[in-house]
CSV table of C-alpha atoms and ligand atoms in Angstrom, one decimal:
chain,number,residue,atom,x,y,z
A,1,UNK,CA,-25.1,2.6,32.0
A,2,UNK,CA,-23.9,-0.6,30.6
A,3,UNK,CA,-26.4,-3.5,29.9
A,4,UNK,CA,-28.2,-5.4,32.5
A,5,UNK,CA,-26.4,-8.6,31.9
A,6,UNK,CA,-23.4,-7.2,34.0
A,7,UNK,CA,-23.7,-9.0,37.2
A,8,UNK,CA,-21.9,-6.7,39.7
A,9,UNK,CA,-23.3,-3.3,39.0
A,10,UNK,CA,-21.0,-1.5,41.5
A,11,UNK,CA,-17.7,-2.6,39.9
A,12,UNK,CA,-18.9,-2.7,36.4
A,13,UNK,CA,-20.6,0.8,36.4
A,14,UNK,CA,-17.5,2.3,38.1
A,15,UNK,CA,-15.3,0.9,35.3
A,16,UNK,CA,-17.7,1.7,32.6
A,17,UNK,CA,-18.0,5.3,33.8
A,18,UNK,CA,-14.2,5.7,33.9
A,19,UNK,CA,-14.1,4.4,30.3
A,20,UNK,CA,-16.9,6.6,29.0
A,21,UNK,CA,-15.4,9.8,30.5
A,22,UNK,CA,-11.9,8.7,29.6
A,23,UNK,CA,-10.5,8.9,33.1
A,24,UNK,CA,-9.7,5.1,33.0
A,25,UNK,CA,-6.0,4.6,33.2
A,26,UNK,CA,-5.1,2.4,30.1
A,27,UNK,CA,-2.2,0.0,30.1
A,28,UNK,CA,-0.6,-1.7,27.2
A,29,UNK,CA,1.8,-4.6,27.8
A,30,UNK,CA,4.2,-5.1,24.9
A,31,UNK,CA,5.1,-2.0,22.9
A,32,UNK,CA,5.9,-3.5,19.4
A,33,UNK,CA,4.2,-3.4,16.1
A,34,UNK,CA,0.8,-3.8,17.7
A,35,UNK,CA,1.2,-2.4,21.2
A,36,UNK,CA,2.7,0.9,20.4
A,37,UNK,CA,0.1,2.0,17.8
A,38,UNK,CA,-2.6,0.9,20.2
A,39,UNK,CA,-1.1,2.9,23.0
A,40,UNK,CA,-1.0,6.0,20.7
A,41,UNK,CA,-4.6,5.5,19.6
A,42,UNK,CA,-5.9,5.5,23.1
A,43,UNK,CA,-3.6,8.4,24.2
A,44,UNK,CA,-5.1,10.2,21.2
A,45,UNK,CA,-8.6,9.6,22.3
A,46,UNK,CA,-7.8,11.4,25.6
A,47,UNK,CA,-6.9,8.5,27.9
A,48,UNK,CA,-3.7,8.4,30.1
A,49,UNK,CA,-1.7,5.5,28.9
A,50,UNK,CA,1.1,3.5,30.4
A,51,UNK,CA,3.0,1.1,28.2
A,52,UNK,CA,5.0,-1.8,29.9
A,53,UNK,CA,7.6,-3.5,28.1
A,54,UNK,CA,10.6,-5.8,29.2
A,55,UNK,CA,12.8,-3.9,26.9
A,56,UNK,CA,14.5,-1.0,28.5
A,57,UNK,CA,15.7,0.4,25.1
A,58,UNK,CA,12.1,0.6,23.9
A,59,UNK,CA,10.7,2.2,27.1
A,60,UNK,CA,13.6,4.7,27.0
A,61,UNK,CA,12.8,5.5,23.4
A,62,UNK,CA,9.1,6.0,24.1
A,63,UNK,CA,9.8,8.3,27.1
A,64,UNK,CA,12.1,10.3,24.9
A,65,UNK,CA,9.1,10.6,22.3
A,66,UNK,CA,11.1,8.8,19.6
A,67,UNK,CA,9.3,6.2,17.6
A,68,UNK,CA,10.8,2.9,16.4
A,69,UNK,CA,7.7,1.9,14.6
A,70,UNK,CA,7.3,2.9,11.0
A,71,UNK,CA,3.7,3.6,11.1
A,72,UNK,CA,3.9,5.9,14.1
A,73,UNK,CA,5.8,9.0,13.2
A,74,UNK,CA,8.0,10.6,16.0
A,75,UNK,CA,5.8,13.8,15.3
A,76,UNK,CA,2.8,11.8,16.4
A,77,UNK,CA,4.4,10.2,19.5
A,78,UNK,CA,6.4,13.1,21.0
A,79,UNK,CA,3.4,15.5,21.7
A,80,UNK,CA,1.6,12.6,23.6
A,81,UNK,CA,4.6,11.9,25.7
A,82,UNK,CA,5.3,15.6,26.3
A,83,UNK,CA,1.8,16.3,27.4
A,84,UNK,CA,2.0,13.3,29.9
A,85,UNK,CA,-0.7,11.3,28.0
A,86,UNK,CA,1.7,8.5,27.3
A,87,UNK,CA,4.6,7.1,29.1
A,88,UNK,CA,6.4,3.7,29.2
A,89,UNK,CA,7.9,1.5,32.0
A,90,UNK,CA,9.6,-1.8,32.6
A,91,UNK,CA,8.0,-2.0,36.0
A,92,UNK,CA,4.9,-4.0,36.3
A,93,UNK,CA,4.0,-2.3,39.6
A,94,UNK,CA,2.4,0.2,37.2
A,95,UNK,CA,-0.5,-2.4,37.0
A,96,UNK,CA,-1.7,-1.2,40.4
A,97,UNK,CA,-2.9,1.9,38.9
A,98,UNK,CA,-4.3,0.7,35.7
A,99,UNK,CA,-8.1,0.3,35.0
A,100,UNK,CA,-7.4,-1.6,31.6
A,101,UNK,CA,-4.7,-3.8,30.3
A,102,UNK,CA,-4.2,-4.9,26.7
A,103,UNK,CA,-1.6,-7.6,26.2
A,104,UNK,CA,0.4,-7.4,23.0
A,105,UNK,CA,3.4,-9.7,23.6
A,106,UNK,CA,4.9,-12.1,20.9
A,107,UNK,CA,3.5,-15.5,20.2
A,108,UNK,CA,6.2,-17.3,18.1
A,109,UNK,CA,6.5,-21.0,17.2
A,110,UNK,CA,9.0,-23.2,18.9
A,111,UNK,CA,11.3,-25.0,16.5
A,112,UNK,CA,9.0,-28.0,16.6
A,113,UNK,CA,6.2,-25.7,15.2
A,114,UNK,CA,4.5,-25.9,18.6
A,115,UNK,CA,3.0,-22.6,20.1
A,116,UNK,CA,5.4,-20.7,22.4
A,117,UNK,CA,3.2,-19.4,25.2
A,118,UNK,CA,6.2,-18.3,27.3
A,119,UNK,CA,5.7,-14.5,26.6
A,120,UNK,CA,1.9,-14.6,27.4
A,121,UNK,CA,2.6,-16.7,30.6
A,122,UNK,CA,5.3,-14.4,31.8
A,123,UNK,CA,3.3,-11.2,31.1
A,124,UNK,CA,0.4,-12.7,32.9
A,125,UNK,CA,2.6,-13.8,35.9
A,126,UNK,CA,3.7,-10.3,36.3
A,127,UNK,CA,0.3,-8.8,35.9
A,128,UNK,CA,-1.1,-11.3,38.4
A,129,UNK,CA,1.3,-10.0,41.0
A,130,UNK,CA,-0.3,-6.5,41.0
A,131,UNK,CA,-3.7,-7.4,39.8
A,132,UNK,CA,-6.8,-5.8,41.4
A,133,UNK,CA,-10.6,-5.9,41.1
A,134,UNK,CA,-12.3,-3.4,38.7
A,135,UNK,CA,-9.8,-4.1,35.8
A,136,UNK,CA,-10.5,-5.0,32.1
A,137,UNK,CA,-7.9,-7.2,30.6
A,138,UNK,CA,-7.7,-7.9,26.8
A,139,UNK,CA,-5.5,-10.4,25.2
A,140,UNK,CA,-4.4,-9.2,21.7
A,141,UNK,CA,-1.5,-11.6,20.9
A,142,UNK,CA,-2.5,-14.1,18.2
A,143,UNK,CA,-3.0,-17.6,19.8
A,144,UNK,CA,-4.9,-20.9,19.6
A,145,UNK,CA,-8.6,-21.0,20.5
A,146,UNK,CA,-8.8,-21.6,24.2
A,147,UNK,CA,-5.8,-19.6,25.4
A,148,UNK,CA,-7.8,-16.7,27.1
A,149,UNK,CA,-10.0,-19.2,29.1
A,150,UNK,CA,-7.5,-22.0,29.7
A,151,UNK,CA,-4.2,-20.0,30.3
A,152,UNK,CA,-4.9,-16.4,31.2
A,153,UNK,CA,-8.1,-16.8,33.2
A,154,UNK,CA,-6.7,-19.1,35.8
A,155,UNK,CA,-3.7,-16.9,36.4
A,156,UNK,CA,-5.8,-13.8,37.0
A,157,UNK,CA,-8.4,-15.4,39.1
A,158,UNK,CA,-5.8,-17.0,41.4
A,159,UNK,CA,-6.5,-14.4,44.2
A,160,UNK,CA,-10.1,-15.4,44.3
A,161,UNK,CA,-11.4,-12.7,41.9
A,162,UNK,CA,-14.4,-13.7,39.8
A,163,UNK,CA,-14.5,-13.1,36.1
A,164,UNK,CA,-17.4,-11.0,34.8
A,165,UNK,CA,-18.1,-9.4,38.2
A,166,UNK,CA,-14.8,-8.5,39.9
A,167,UNK,CA,-12.9,-8.1,36.6
A,168,UNK,CA,-13.4,-8.5,32.9
A,169,UNK,CA,-11.4,-10.6,30.5
A,170,UNK,CA,-11.7,-10.7,26.7
A,171,UNK,CA,-9.6,-11.7,23.6
A,172,UNK,CA,-9.5,-9.3,20.6
A,173,UNK,CA,-7.5,-10.2,17.6
A,174,UNK,CA,-5.1,-7.7,16.3
A,175,UNK,CA,-5.4,-7.0,12.5
A,176,UNK,CA,-2.7,-4.3,12.1
A,177,UNK,CA,-1.0,-4.2,8.6
A,178,UNK,CA,2.3,-2.6,9.1
A,179,UNK,CA,3.0,-0.2,6.2
A,180,UNK,CA,-0.6,0.1,5.0
A,181,UNK,CA,-1.3,3.7,4.6
A,182,UNK,CA,-5.1,3.2,4.3
A,183,UNK,CA,-5.9,1.0,7.1
A,184,UNK,CA,-4.5,1.6,10.5
A,185,UNK,CA,-5.4,0.8,14.1
A,186,UNK,CA,-8.1,3.3,14.2
A,187,UNK,CA,-10.2,2.3,11.1
A,188,UNK,CA,-9.6,-1.5,11.1
A,189,UNK,CA,-12.8,-3.0,12.7
A,190,UNK,CA,-12.0,-4.6,16.0
A,191,UNK,CA,-13.5,-7.9,16.9
A,192,UNK,CA,-13.9,-8.6,20.7
A,193,UNK,CA,-15.2,-11.6,22.6
A,194,UNK,CA,-15.2,-12.0,26.3
A,195,UNK,CA,-15.3,-14.8,29.0
A,196,UNK,CA,-18.8,-13.6,29.9
A,197,UNK,CA,-21.3,-11.3,28.2
A,198,UNK,CA,-20.4,-8.7,30.7
A,199,UNK,CA,-16.8,-9.0,29.7
A,200,UNK,CA,-17.6,-8.6,26.0
A,201,UNK,CA,-19.8,-5.6,26.7
A,202,UNK,CA,-16.9,-4.0,28.7
A,203,UNK,CA,-14.5,-4.8,26.0
A,204,UNK,CA,-16.8,-3.2,23.3
A,205,UNK,CA,-17.3,-0.1,25.4
A,206,UNK,CA,-13.6,0.2,25.7
A,207,UNK,CA,-12.6,-0.1,22.0
A,208,UNK,CA,-15.4,2.0,20.9
A,209,UNK,CA,-13.8,5.1,22.7
A,210,UNK,CA,-10.9,5.1,20.3
A,211,UNK,CA,-11.6,2.9,17.3
A,212,UNK,CA,-14.2,3.5,14.5
A,213,UNK,CA,-15.8,0.0,14.5
A,214,UNK,CA,-16.2,-2.7,17.1
A,215,UNK,CA,-17.6,-6.1,16.4
A,216,UNK,CA,-18.6,-8.0,19.5
A,217,UNK,CA,-18.7,-11.8,19.4
A,218,UNK,CA,-20.1,-14.3,21.8
A,219,UNK,CA,-16.9,-15.8,23.4
A,220,UNK,CA,-13.2,-15.6,23.6
A,221,UNK,CA,-12.8,-18.8,21.6
A,222,UNK,CA,-14.7,-17.3,18.6
A,223,UNK,CA,-12.5,-14.2,18.7
A,224,UNK,CA,-9.4,-16.3,18.8
A,225,UNK,CA,-10.6,-18.4,15.9
A,226,UNK,CA,-11.5,-15.3,13.7
A,227,UNK,CA,-7.9,-14.3,13.7
A,228,UNK,CA,-6.8,-17.8,12.7
A,229,UNK,CA,-9.3,-18.1,10.0
A,230,UNK,CA,-8.2,-14.8,8.4
A,231,UNK,CA,-4.6,-15.8,8.4
A,232,UNK,CA,-5.2,-19.3,7.5
A,233,UNK,CA,-7.4,-18.1,4.6
A,234,UNK,CA,-4.4,-15.9,3.4
A,235,UNK,CA,-1.8,-18.6,3.8
A,236,UNK,CA,-3.7,-21.3,2.0
A,237,UNK,CA,-4.5,-19.0,-0.9
A,238,UNK,CA,-1.0,-17.8,-1.2
A,239,UNK,CA,0.0,-21.6,-1.1
A,240,UNK,CA,-2.4,-22.3,-4.0
A,241,UNK,CA,-1.3,-19.4,-6.1
A,242,UNK,CA,2.4,-20.4,-5.5
A,243,UNK,CA,1.6,-23.8,-6.8
A,244,UNK,CA,-0.1,-22.3,-9.8
A,245,UNK,CA,3.1,-20.2,-10.4
A,246,UNK,CA,5.2,-23.4,-10.3
A,247,UNK,CA,2.7,-25.0,-12.8
A,248,UNK,CA,2.8,-21.9,-15.0
A,249,UNK,CA,6.5,-21.8,-15.0
A,250,UNK,CA,6.6,-25.5,-16.2
A,251,UNK,CA,4.2,-24.6,-19.1
A,252,UNK,CA,5.9,-21.3,-20.0
A,253,UNK,CA,2.9,-19.2,-19.1
A,254,UNK,CA,3.1,-15.8,-17.4
A,255,UNK,CA,1.3,-16.4,-14.0
A,256,UNK,CA,1.1,-12.6,-13.4
A,257,UNK,CA,-0.9,-12.1,-16.6
A,258,UNK,CA,-3.1,-14.9,-15.6
A,259,UNK,CA,-3.9,-13.5,-12.2
A,260,UNK,CA,-4.5,-9.9,-13.5
A,261,UNK,CA,-6.9,-11.4,-16.2
A,262,UNK,CA,-8.7,-13.6,-13.6
A,263,UNK,CA,-9.1,-10.6,-11.3
A,264,UNK,CA,-11.3,-8.9,-13.8
A,265,UNK,CA,-14.1,-11.2,-12.8
A,266,UNK,CA,-16.3,-9.1,-10.7
A,267,UNK,CA,-17.4,-11.9,-8.4
A,268,UNK,CA,-16.1,-15.1,-6.8
A,269,UNK,CA,-12.5,-14.4,-7.4
A,270,UNK,CA,-10.0,-12.7,-5.2
A,271,UNK,CA,-6.4,-12.2,-6.4
A,272,UNK,CA,-3.5,-13.5,-4.4
A,273,UNK,CA,0.1,-13.3,-5.7
A,274,UNK,CA,3.0,-15.7,-5.7
A,275,UNK,CA,6.3,-14.7,-4.4
A,276,UNK,CA,9.6,-15.8,-3.0
A,277,UNK,CA,8.0,-17.3,0.2
A,278,UNK,CA,6.0,-16.2,3.3
A,279,UNK,CA,7.2,-13.8,5.8
A,280,UNK,CA,6.4,-11.8,9.0
A,281,UNK,CA,5.1,-12.5,12.5
A,282,UNK,CA,1.7,-13.7,11.2
A,283,UNK,CA,1.0,-15.6,8.0
A,284,UNK,CA,3.9,-18.2,8.2
A,285,UNK,CA,3.1,-18.8,11.9
A,286,UNK,CA,-0.5,-18.4,13.0
A,287,UNK,CA,-1.9,-21.3,11.1
A,288,UNK,CA,0.3,-23.6,13.0
A,289,UNK,CA,-1.3,-22.5,16.2
A,290,UNK,CA,-4.4,-23.8,14.8
A,291,UNK,CA,-3.1,-27.1,13.5
A,292,UNK,CA,-1.4,-27.7,16.8
A,293,UNK,CA,-4.7,-27.2,18.6
A,294,UNK,CA,-6.8,-29.2,16.3
A,295,UNK,CA,-4.2,-32.2,16.3
A,296,UNK,CA,-5.2,-32.3,20.1
A,297,UNK,CA,-8.8,-32.9,19.0
A,298,UNK,CA,-7.7,-35.6,16.7
A,299,UNK,CA,-8.1,-33.6,13.4
A,300,UNK,CA,-5.3,-33.1,11.0
A,301,UNK,CA,-5.2,-29.7,9.4
A,302,UNK,CA,-4.3,-30.9,6.0
A,303,UNK,CA,-4.8,-27.7,4.0
A,304,UNK,CA,-2.5,-25.9,6.4
A,305,UNK,CA,0.3,-28.6,6.2
A,306,UNK,CA,0.1,-28.7,2.5
A,307,UNK,CA,0.1,-24.9,2.0
A,308,UNK,CA,3.0,-24.7,4.5
A,309,UNK,CA,4.9,-27.2,2.4
A,310,UNK,CA,4.4,-25.4,-0.9
A,311,UNK,CA,5.1,-21.9,0.6
A,312,UNK,CA,8.3,-23.3,2.3
A,313,UNK,CA,9.5,-24.5,-1.2
A,314,UNK,CA,9.3,-21.0,-2.7
A,315,UNK,CA,12.7,-19.7,-1.7
A,316,UNK,CA,14.3,-22.9,-3.2
A,317,UNK,CA,12.1,-22.2,-6.3
A,318,UNK,CA,13.4,-18.6,-6.6
A,319,UNK,CA,17.1,-19.8,-6.0
A,320,UNK,CA,16.6,-22.4,-8.8
A,321,UNK,CA,15.4,-19.6,-11.1
A,322,UNK,CA,18.5,-17.6,-10.2
A,323,UNK,CA,20.7,-20.6,-11.1
A,324,UNK,CA,18.9,-21.4,-14.3
A,325,UNK,CA,19.2,-17.8,-15.5
A,326,UNK,CA,22.9,-17.6,-14.6
A,327,UNK,CA,23.5,-20.9,-16.3
A,328,UNK,CA,21.7,-19.8,-19.4
A,329,UNK,CA,24.1,-16.8,-19.4
A,330,UNK,CA,27.0,-19.2,-19.2
A,331,UNK,CA,27.8,-18.7,-15.6
A,332,UNK,CA,27.7,-21.0,-12.5
A,333,UNK,CA,26.2,-19.6,-9.2
A,334,UNK,CA,29.5,-20.5,-7.5
A,335,UNK,CA,31.7,-17.3,-7.7
A,336,UNK,CA,29.0,-15.2,-9.3
A,337,UNK,CA,28.2,-11.8,-7.8
A,338,UNK,CA,24.4,-11.8,-6.8
A,339,UNK,CA,22.7,-8.6,-5.6
A,340,UNK,CA,19.4,-8.9,-3.7
A,341,UNK,CA,17.1,-6.0,-3.9
A,342,UNK,CA,14.9,-5.8,-0.8
A,343,UNK,CA,15.3,-8.1,2.3
A,344,UNK,CA,12.3,-7.0,4.5
A,345,UNK,CA,9.5,-9.5,4.5
A,346,UNK,CA,7.3,-7.1,2.6
A,347,UNK,CA,7.1,-3.9,0.7
A,348,UNK,CA,8.0,-0.5,2.4
A,349,UNK,CA,8.6,-1.9,6.0
A,350,UNK,CA,11.7,-2.7,8.0
A,351,UNK,CA,10.6,-5.9,9.6
A,352,UNK,CA,12.9,-9.0,8.9
A,353,UNK,CA,11.0,-11.6,10.9
A,354,UNK,CA,10.7,-14.8,8.9
A,355,UNK,CA,11.7,-12.9,5.6
A,356,UNK,CA,12.2,-15.2,2.7
A,357,UNK,CA,15.2,-13.1,1.8
A,358,UNK,CA,17.0,-14.8,4.8
A,359,UNK,CA,16.4,-18.2,3.2
A,360,UNK,CA,17.3,-17.1,-0.3
A,361,UNK,CA,20.6,-15.4,0.8
A,362,UNK,CA,21.5,-18.6,2.8
A,363,UNK,CA,20.8,-20.8,-0.1
A,364,UNK,CA,22.8,-18.7,-2.4
A,365,UNK,CA,25.7,-18.5,0.0
A,366,UNK,CA,25.7,-22.2,0.3
A,367,UNK,CA,25.9,-22.5,-3.5
A,368,UNK,CA,29.0,-20.3,-3.4
A,369,UNK,CA,27.6,-16.9,-4.5
A,370,UNK,CA,29.2,-13.6,-3.7
A,371,UNK,CA,26.4,-11.6,-2.1
A,372,UNK,CA,25.3,-8.0,-1.6
A,373,UNK,CA,22.0,-6.4,-1.1
A,374,UNK,CA,20.0,-3.0,-1.1
A,375,UNK,CA,17.2,-2.1,1.3
A,376,UNK,CA,16.5,1.4,2.3
A,377,UNK,CA,14.7,0.0,5.4
A,378,UNK,CA,17.2,-2.4,6.6
A,379,UNK,CA,20.7,-0.9,6.8
A,380,UNK,CA,22.5,-4.1,8.2
A,381,UNK,CA,21.9,-7.7,8.0
A,382,UNK,CA,23.2,-10.6,10.1
A,383,UNK,CA,22.5,-14.2,9.7
A,384,UNK,CA,24.6,-17.1,10.7
A,385,UNK,CA,28.1,-16.5,9.3
A,386,UNK,CA,26.9,-13.7,6.9
A,387,UNK,CA,27.1,-10.0,8.0
A,388,UNK,CA,26.2,-7.5,5.2
A,389,UNK,CA,25.5,-3.7,5.0
A,390,UNK,CA,23.0,-2.4,2.5
A,391,UNK,CA,24.7,-1.0,-0.5
A,392,UNK,CA,23.5,1.7,-2.9
A,393,UNK,CA,21.2,0.5,-5.8
A,394,UNK,CA,24.0,1.3,-8.2
A,395,UNK,CA,26.0,-1.8,-7.0
A,396,UNK,CA,23.4,-3.8,-9.1
A,397,UNK,CA,25.5,-2.7,-12.1
A,398,UNK,CA,28.5,-4.9,-11.0
A,399,UNK,CA,26.4,-8.0,-10.2
A,400,UNK,CA,26.1,-11.1,-12.6
A,401,UNK,CA,22.6,-11.4,-11.4
A,402,UNK,CA,20.2,-9.1,-9.5
A,403,UNK,CA,17.2,-10.7,-7.5
A,404,UNK,CA,14.2,-8.6,-6.5
A,405,UNK,CA,13.0,-10.3,-3.4
A,406,UNK,CA,11.0,-7.2,-1.8
A,407,UNK,CA,9.4,-4.7,-4.2
A,408,UNK,CA,10.0,-1.6,-2.1
A,409,UNK,CA,8.5,1.6,-3.7
A,410,UNK,CA,11.7,3.4,-3.2
A,411,UNK,CA,13.6,1.4,-5.8
A,412,UNK,CA,14.2,2.9,-9.3
A,413,UNK,CA,13.0,-0.1,-11.4
A,414,UNK,CA,13.6,1.3,-14.9
A,415,UNK,CA,17.1,2.4,-13.8
A,416,UNK,CA,17.7,-1.2,-12.3
A,417,UNK,CA,16.7,-2.8,-15.7
A,418,UNK,CA,19.0,-0.3,-17.5
A,419,UNK,CA,22.0,-1.0,-15.3
A,420,UNK,CA,21.8,-4.8,-14.7
A,421,UNK,CA,23.0,-7.6,-16.7
A,422,UNK,CA,20.4,-10.1,-15.6
A,423,UNK,CA,17.4,-9.7,-13.2
A,424,UNK,CA,15.3,-12.3,-11.5
A,425,UNK,CA,12.0,-10.7,-10.3
A,426,UNK,CA,10.1,-12.7,-7.7
A,427,UNK,CA,7.5,-9.9,-7.2
A,428,UNK,CA,6.4,-8.7,-10.5
A,429,UNK,CA,8.2,-5.5,-9.6
A,430,UNK,CA,9.0,-4.9,-13.1
A,431,UNK,CA,5.4,-5.1,-14.4
A,432,UNK,CA,5.2,-3.2,-17.7
A,433,UNK,CA,8.8,-3.1,-18.4
A,434,UNK,CA,10.2,-5.5,-21.0
A,435,UNK,CA,13.8,-6.6,-21.6
A,436,UNK,CA,15.6,-9.8,-22.4
A,437,UNK,CA,17.5,-9.5,-19.1
A,438,UNK,CA,14.3,-10.0,-17.1
A,439,UNK,CA,13.4,-13.4,-15.7
A,440,UNK,CA,9.9,-13.5,-13.9
A,441,UNK,CA,8.8,-15.9,-11.3
B,1,NAD,N1,3.2,-7.3,13.6
B,1,NAD,C1,2.0,-7.6,13.1
B,1,NAD,O1,1.7,-7.2,11.9
B,1,NAD,C2,0.8,-8.2,13.8
B,1,NAD,C3,-0.3,-8.2,13.3
B,1,NAD,C4,-1.5,-8.9,14.0
B,1,NAD,C5,-1.1,-9.6,15.1
B,1,NAD,N2,0.0,-9.6,15.7
B,1,NAD,C6,0.3,-10.4,16.9
B,1,NAD,O2,0.5,-9.4,17.9
B,1,NAD,C7,1.3,-9.9,18.9
B,1,NAD,C8,2.5,-9.0,19.1
B,1,NAD,O3,3.1,-8.9,17.9
B,1,NAD,P1,4.3,-7.7,17.6
B,1,NAD,O4,4.4,-7.8,16.1
B,1,NAD,O5,3.6,-6.3,18.1
B,1,NAD,O6,5.4,-8.1,18.3
B,1,NAD,P2,6.7,-7.3,18.7
B,1,NAD,O7,7.9,-8.2,19.0
B,1,NAD,O8,6.9,-6.1,17.8
B,1,NAD,O9,6.4,-6.6,20.1
B,1,NAD,C9,6.1,-7.3,21.3
B,1,NAD,C10,6.8,-6.5,22.5
B,1,NAD,O10,6.5,-7.3,23.7
B,1,NAD,C11,7.6,-7.1,24.5
B,1,NAD,N3,7.5,-8.2,25.4
B,1,NAD,C12,8.0,-9.5,25.3
B,1,NAD,N4,7.8,-10.1,26.4
B,1,NAD,C13,7.2,-9.3,27.3
B,1,NAD,C14,6.7,-9.5,28.6
B,1,NAD,N5,6.7,-10.6,29.2
B,1,NAD,N6,6.1,-8.4,29.2
B,1,NAD,C15,6.1,-7.2,28.5
B,1,NAD,N7,6.7,-7.0,27.2
B,1,NAD,C16,7.0,-8.1,26.7
B,1,NAD,C17,8.8,-7.0,23.5
B,1,NAD,O11,9.9,-6.5,24.2
B,1,NAD,C18,8.2,-6.2,22.3
B,1,NAD,O12,8.5,-4.9,22.5
B,1,NAD,C19,1.9,-11.3,18.4
B,1,NAD,O13,1.0,-12.3,18.9
B,1,NAD,C20,1.6,-11.2,16.9
B,1,NAD,O14,1.3,-12.5,16.3
B,1,NAD,C21,1.1,-8.9,14.9
């Protein structure tokens, strides 16, 4: 039995029973880095799961049992597909048979840094078409506070259904950290907040079937804001440490040594590390969802704008380092061979979204460098007029300068130092190695 604050016992109890005995048919809309791991986790927990995605290529791959997400091995996906626990479709008519729907579609920024709600809106329009009473819907896409109540709720209530009694609506921030072997969907605590107390309770019940820890909060807005606090916290602290790195560089101090020593303080300090710039679908983007929303309330999000500015300067700072290093070796950037190690936005993943490597390559190309790169996770790269294939690490030996942009574990760093003429290390990947060839950020 769910708690007495559920106003319509018949609908609520039916759905709660289906969730508890795992006969609820689970739907996941958007089968990307967030949606596919979630679908797999619920299929693992014994639910029958249908994934809906607009990409035919992705649904075909899922139905063939082939994973395209690094954290989900094909050996995990295939048995779930073969046993009929998980399937994928592009057809939203599947919503008619679903008891729960998690929405995990992209939320990028427009060029103007305004939120792009078009993916959420189009997914909800399709869902609304086949929507029925007795369904739990949970938005997981990162977004500004108010989206669930102001954008999703009106679309789902259009047919006259009442939230909290005919259907249940929640927001739950996704915290997945691609490439993290310790924390994955199942053991990352899940925050959930509903439009009503009954919605929150239904969301809590649902996640607790498959995930280890669920943290209910009092509203969708609180849940939405939790995610933005987490990512803004990260973005601003990275901005601070990037500014410290620029200061240390000017004063000839090794910033990495400073951070490591500061991190020995057992309280009141948490280490963040500088780098060539922010990347990924979250940290460079999500805080601007918050600043866009607060602007409407007449509040300038000054920390966010400032950190955004400093972080945005880092690819330029890295390229200036390369230029200075080459100049000290008596070479101009123009006509020099520069080899970039790692182009994904972070270590050991294949995701190129917002990767600072893209900015760095473009800036170097504009200065006339002859470019190559190595990345075991990204075999090909296309941006503007530039199309490159990943080269073996040995190519570094032919370069006038090597730039480490992403510190993948697979790289042979001692070998790289031995082979290269000059290395600019933007990630402290060469920690512990000493050579006159190394220039650190
Ligand atoms: N990737 C991360 O590490 C991460 C972490 C936390 C939160 N998030 C958030 O989760 C959300 C999803 O991110 P992601 O990284 O999984 O994105 P993604 O691009 O990997 O996946 C999104 C999927 O949605 C599909 N899609 C787009 N429009 C659709 C529609 N109208 N109907 C059905 N499917 C549609 C796309 O084809 C794609 O497969 C975003 O809001 C993101 O900010 C991502």
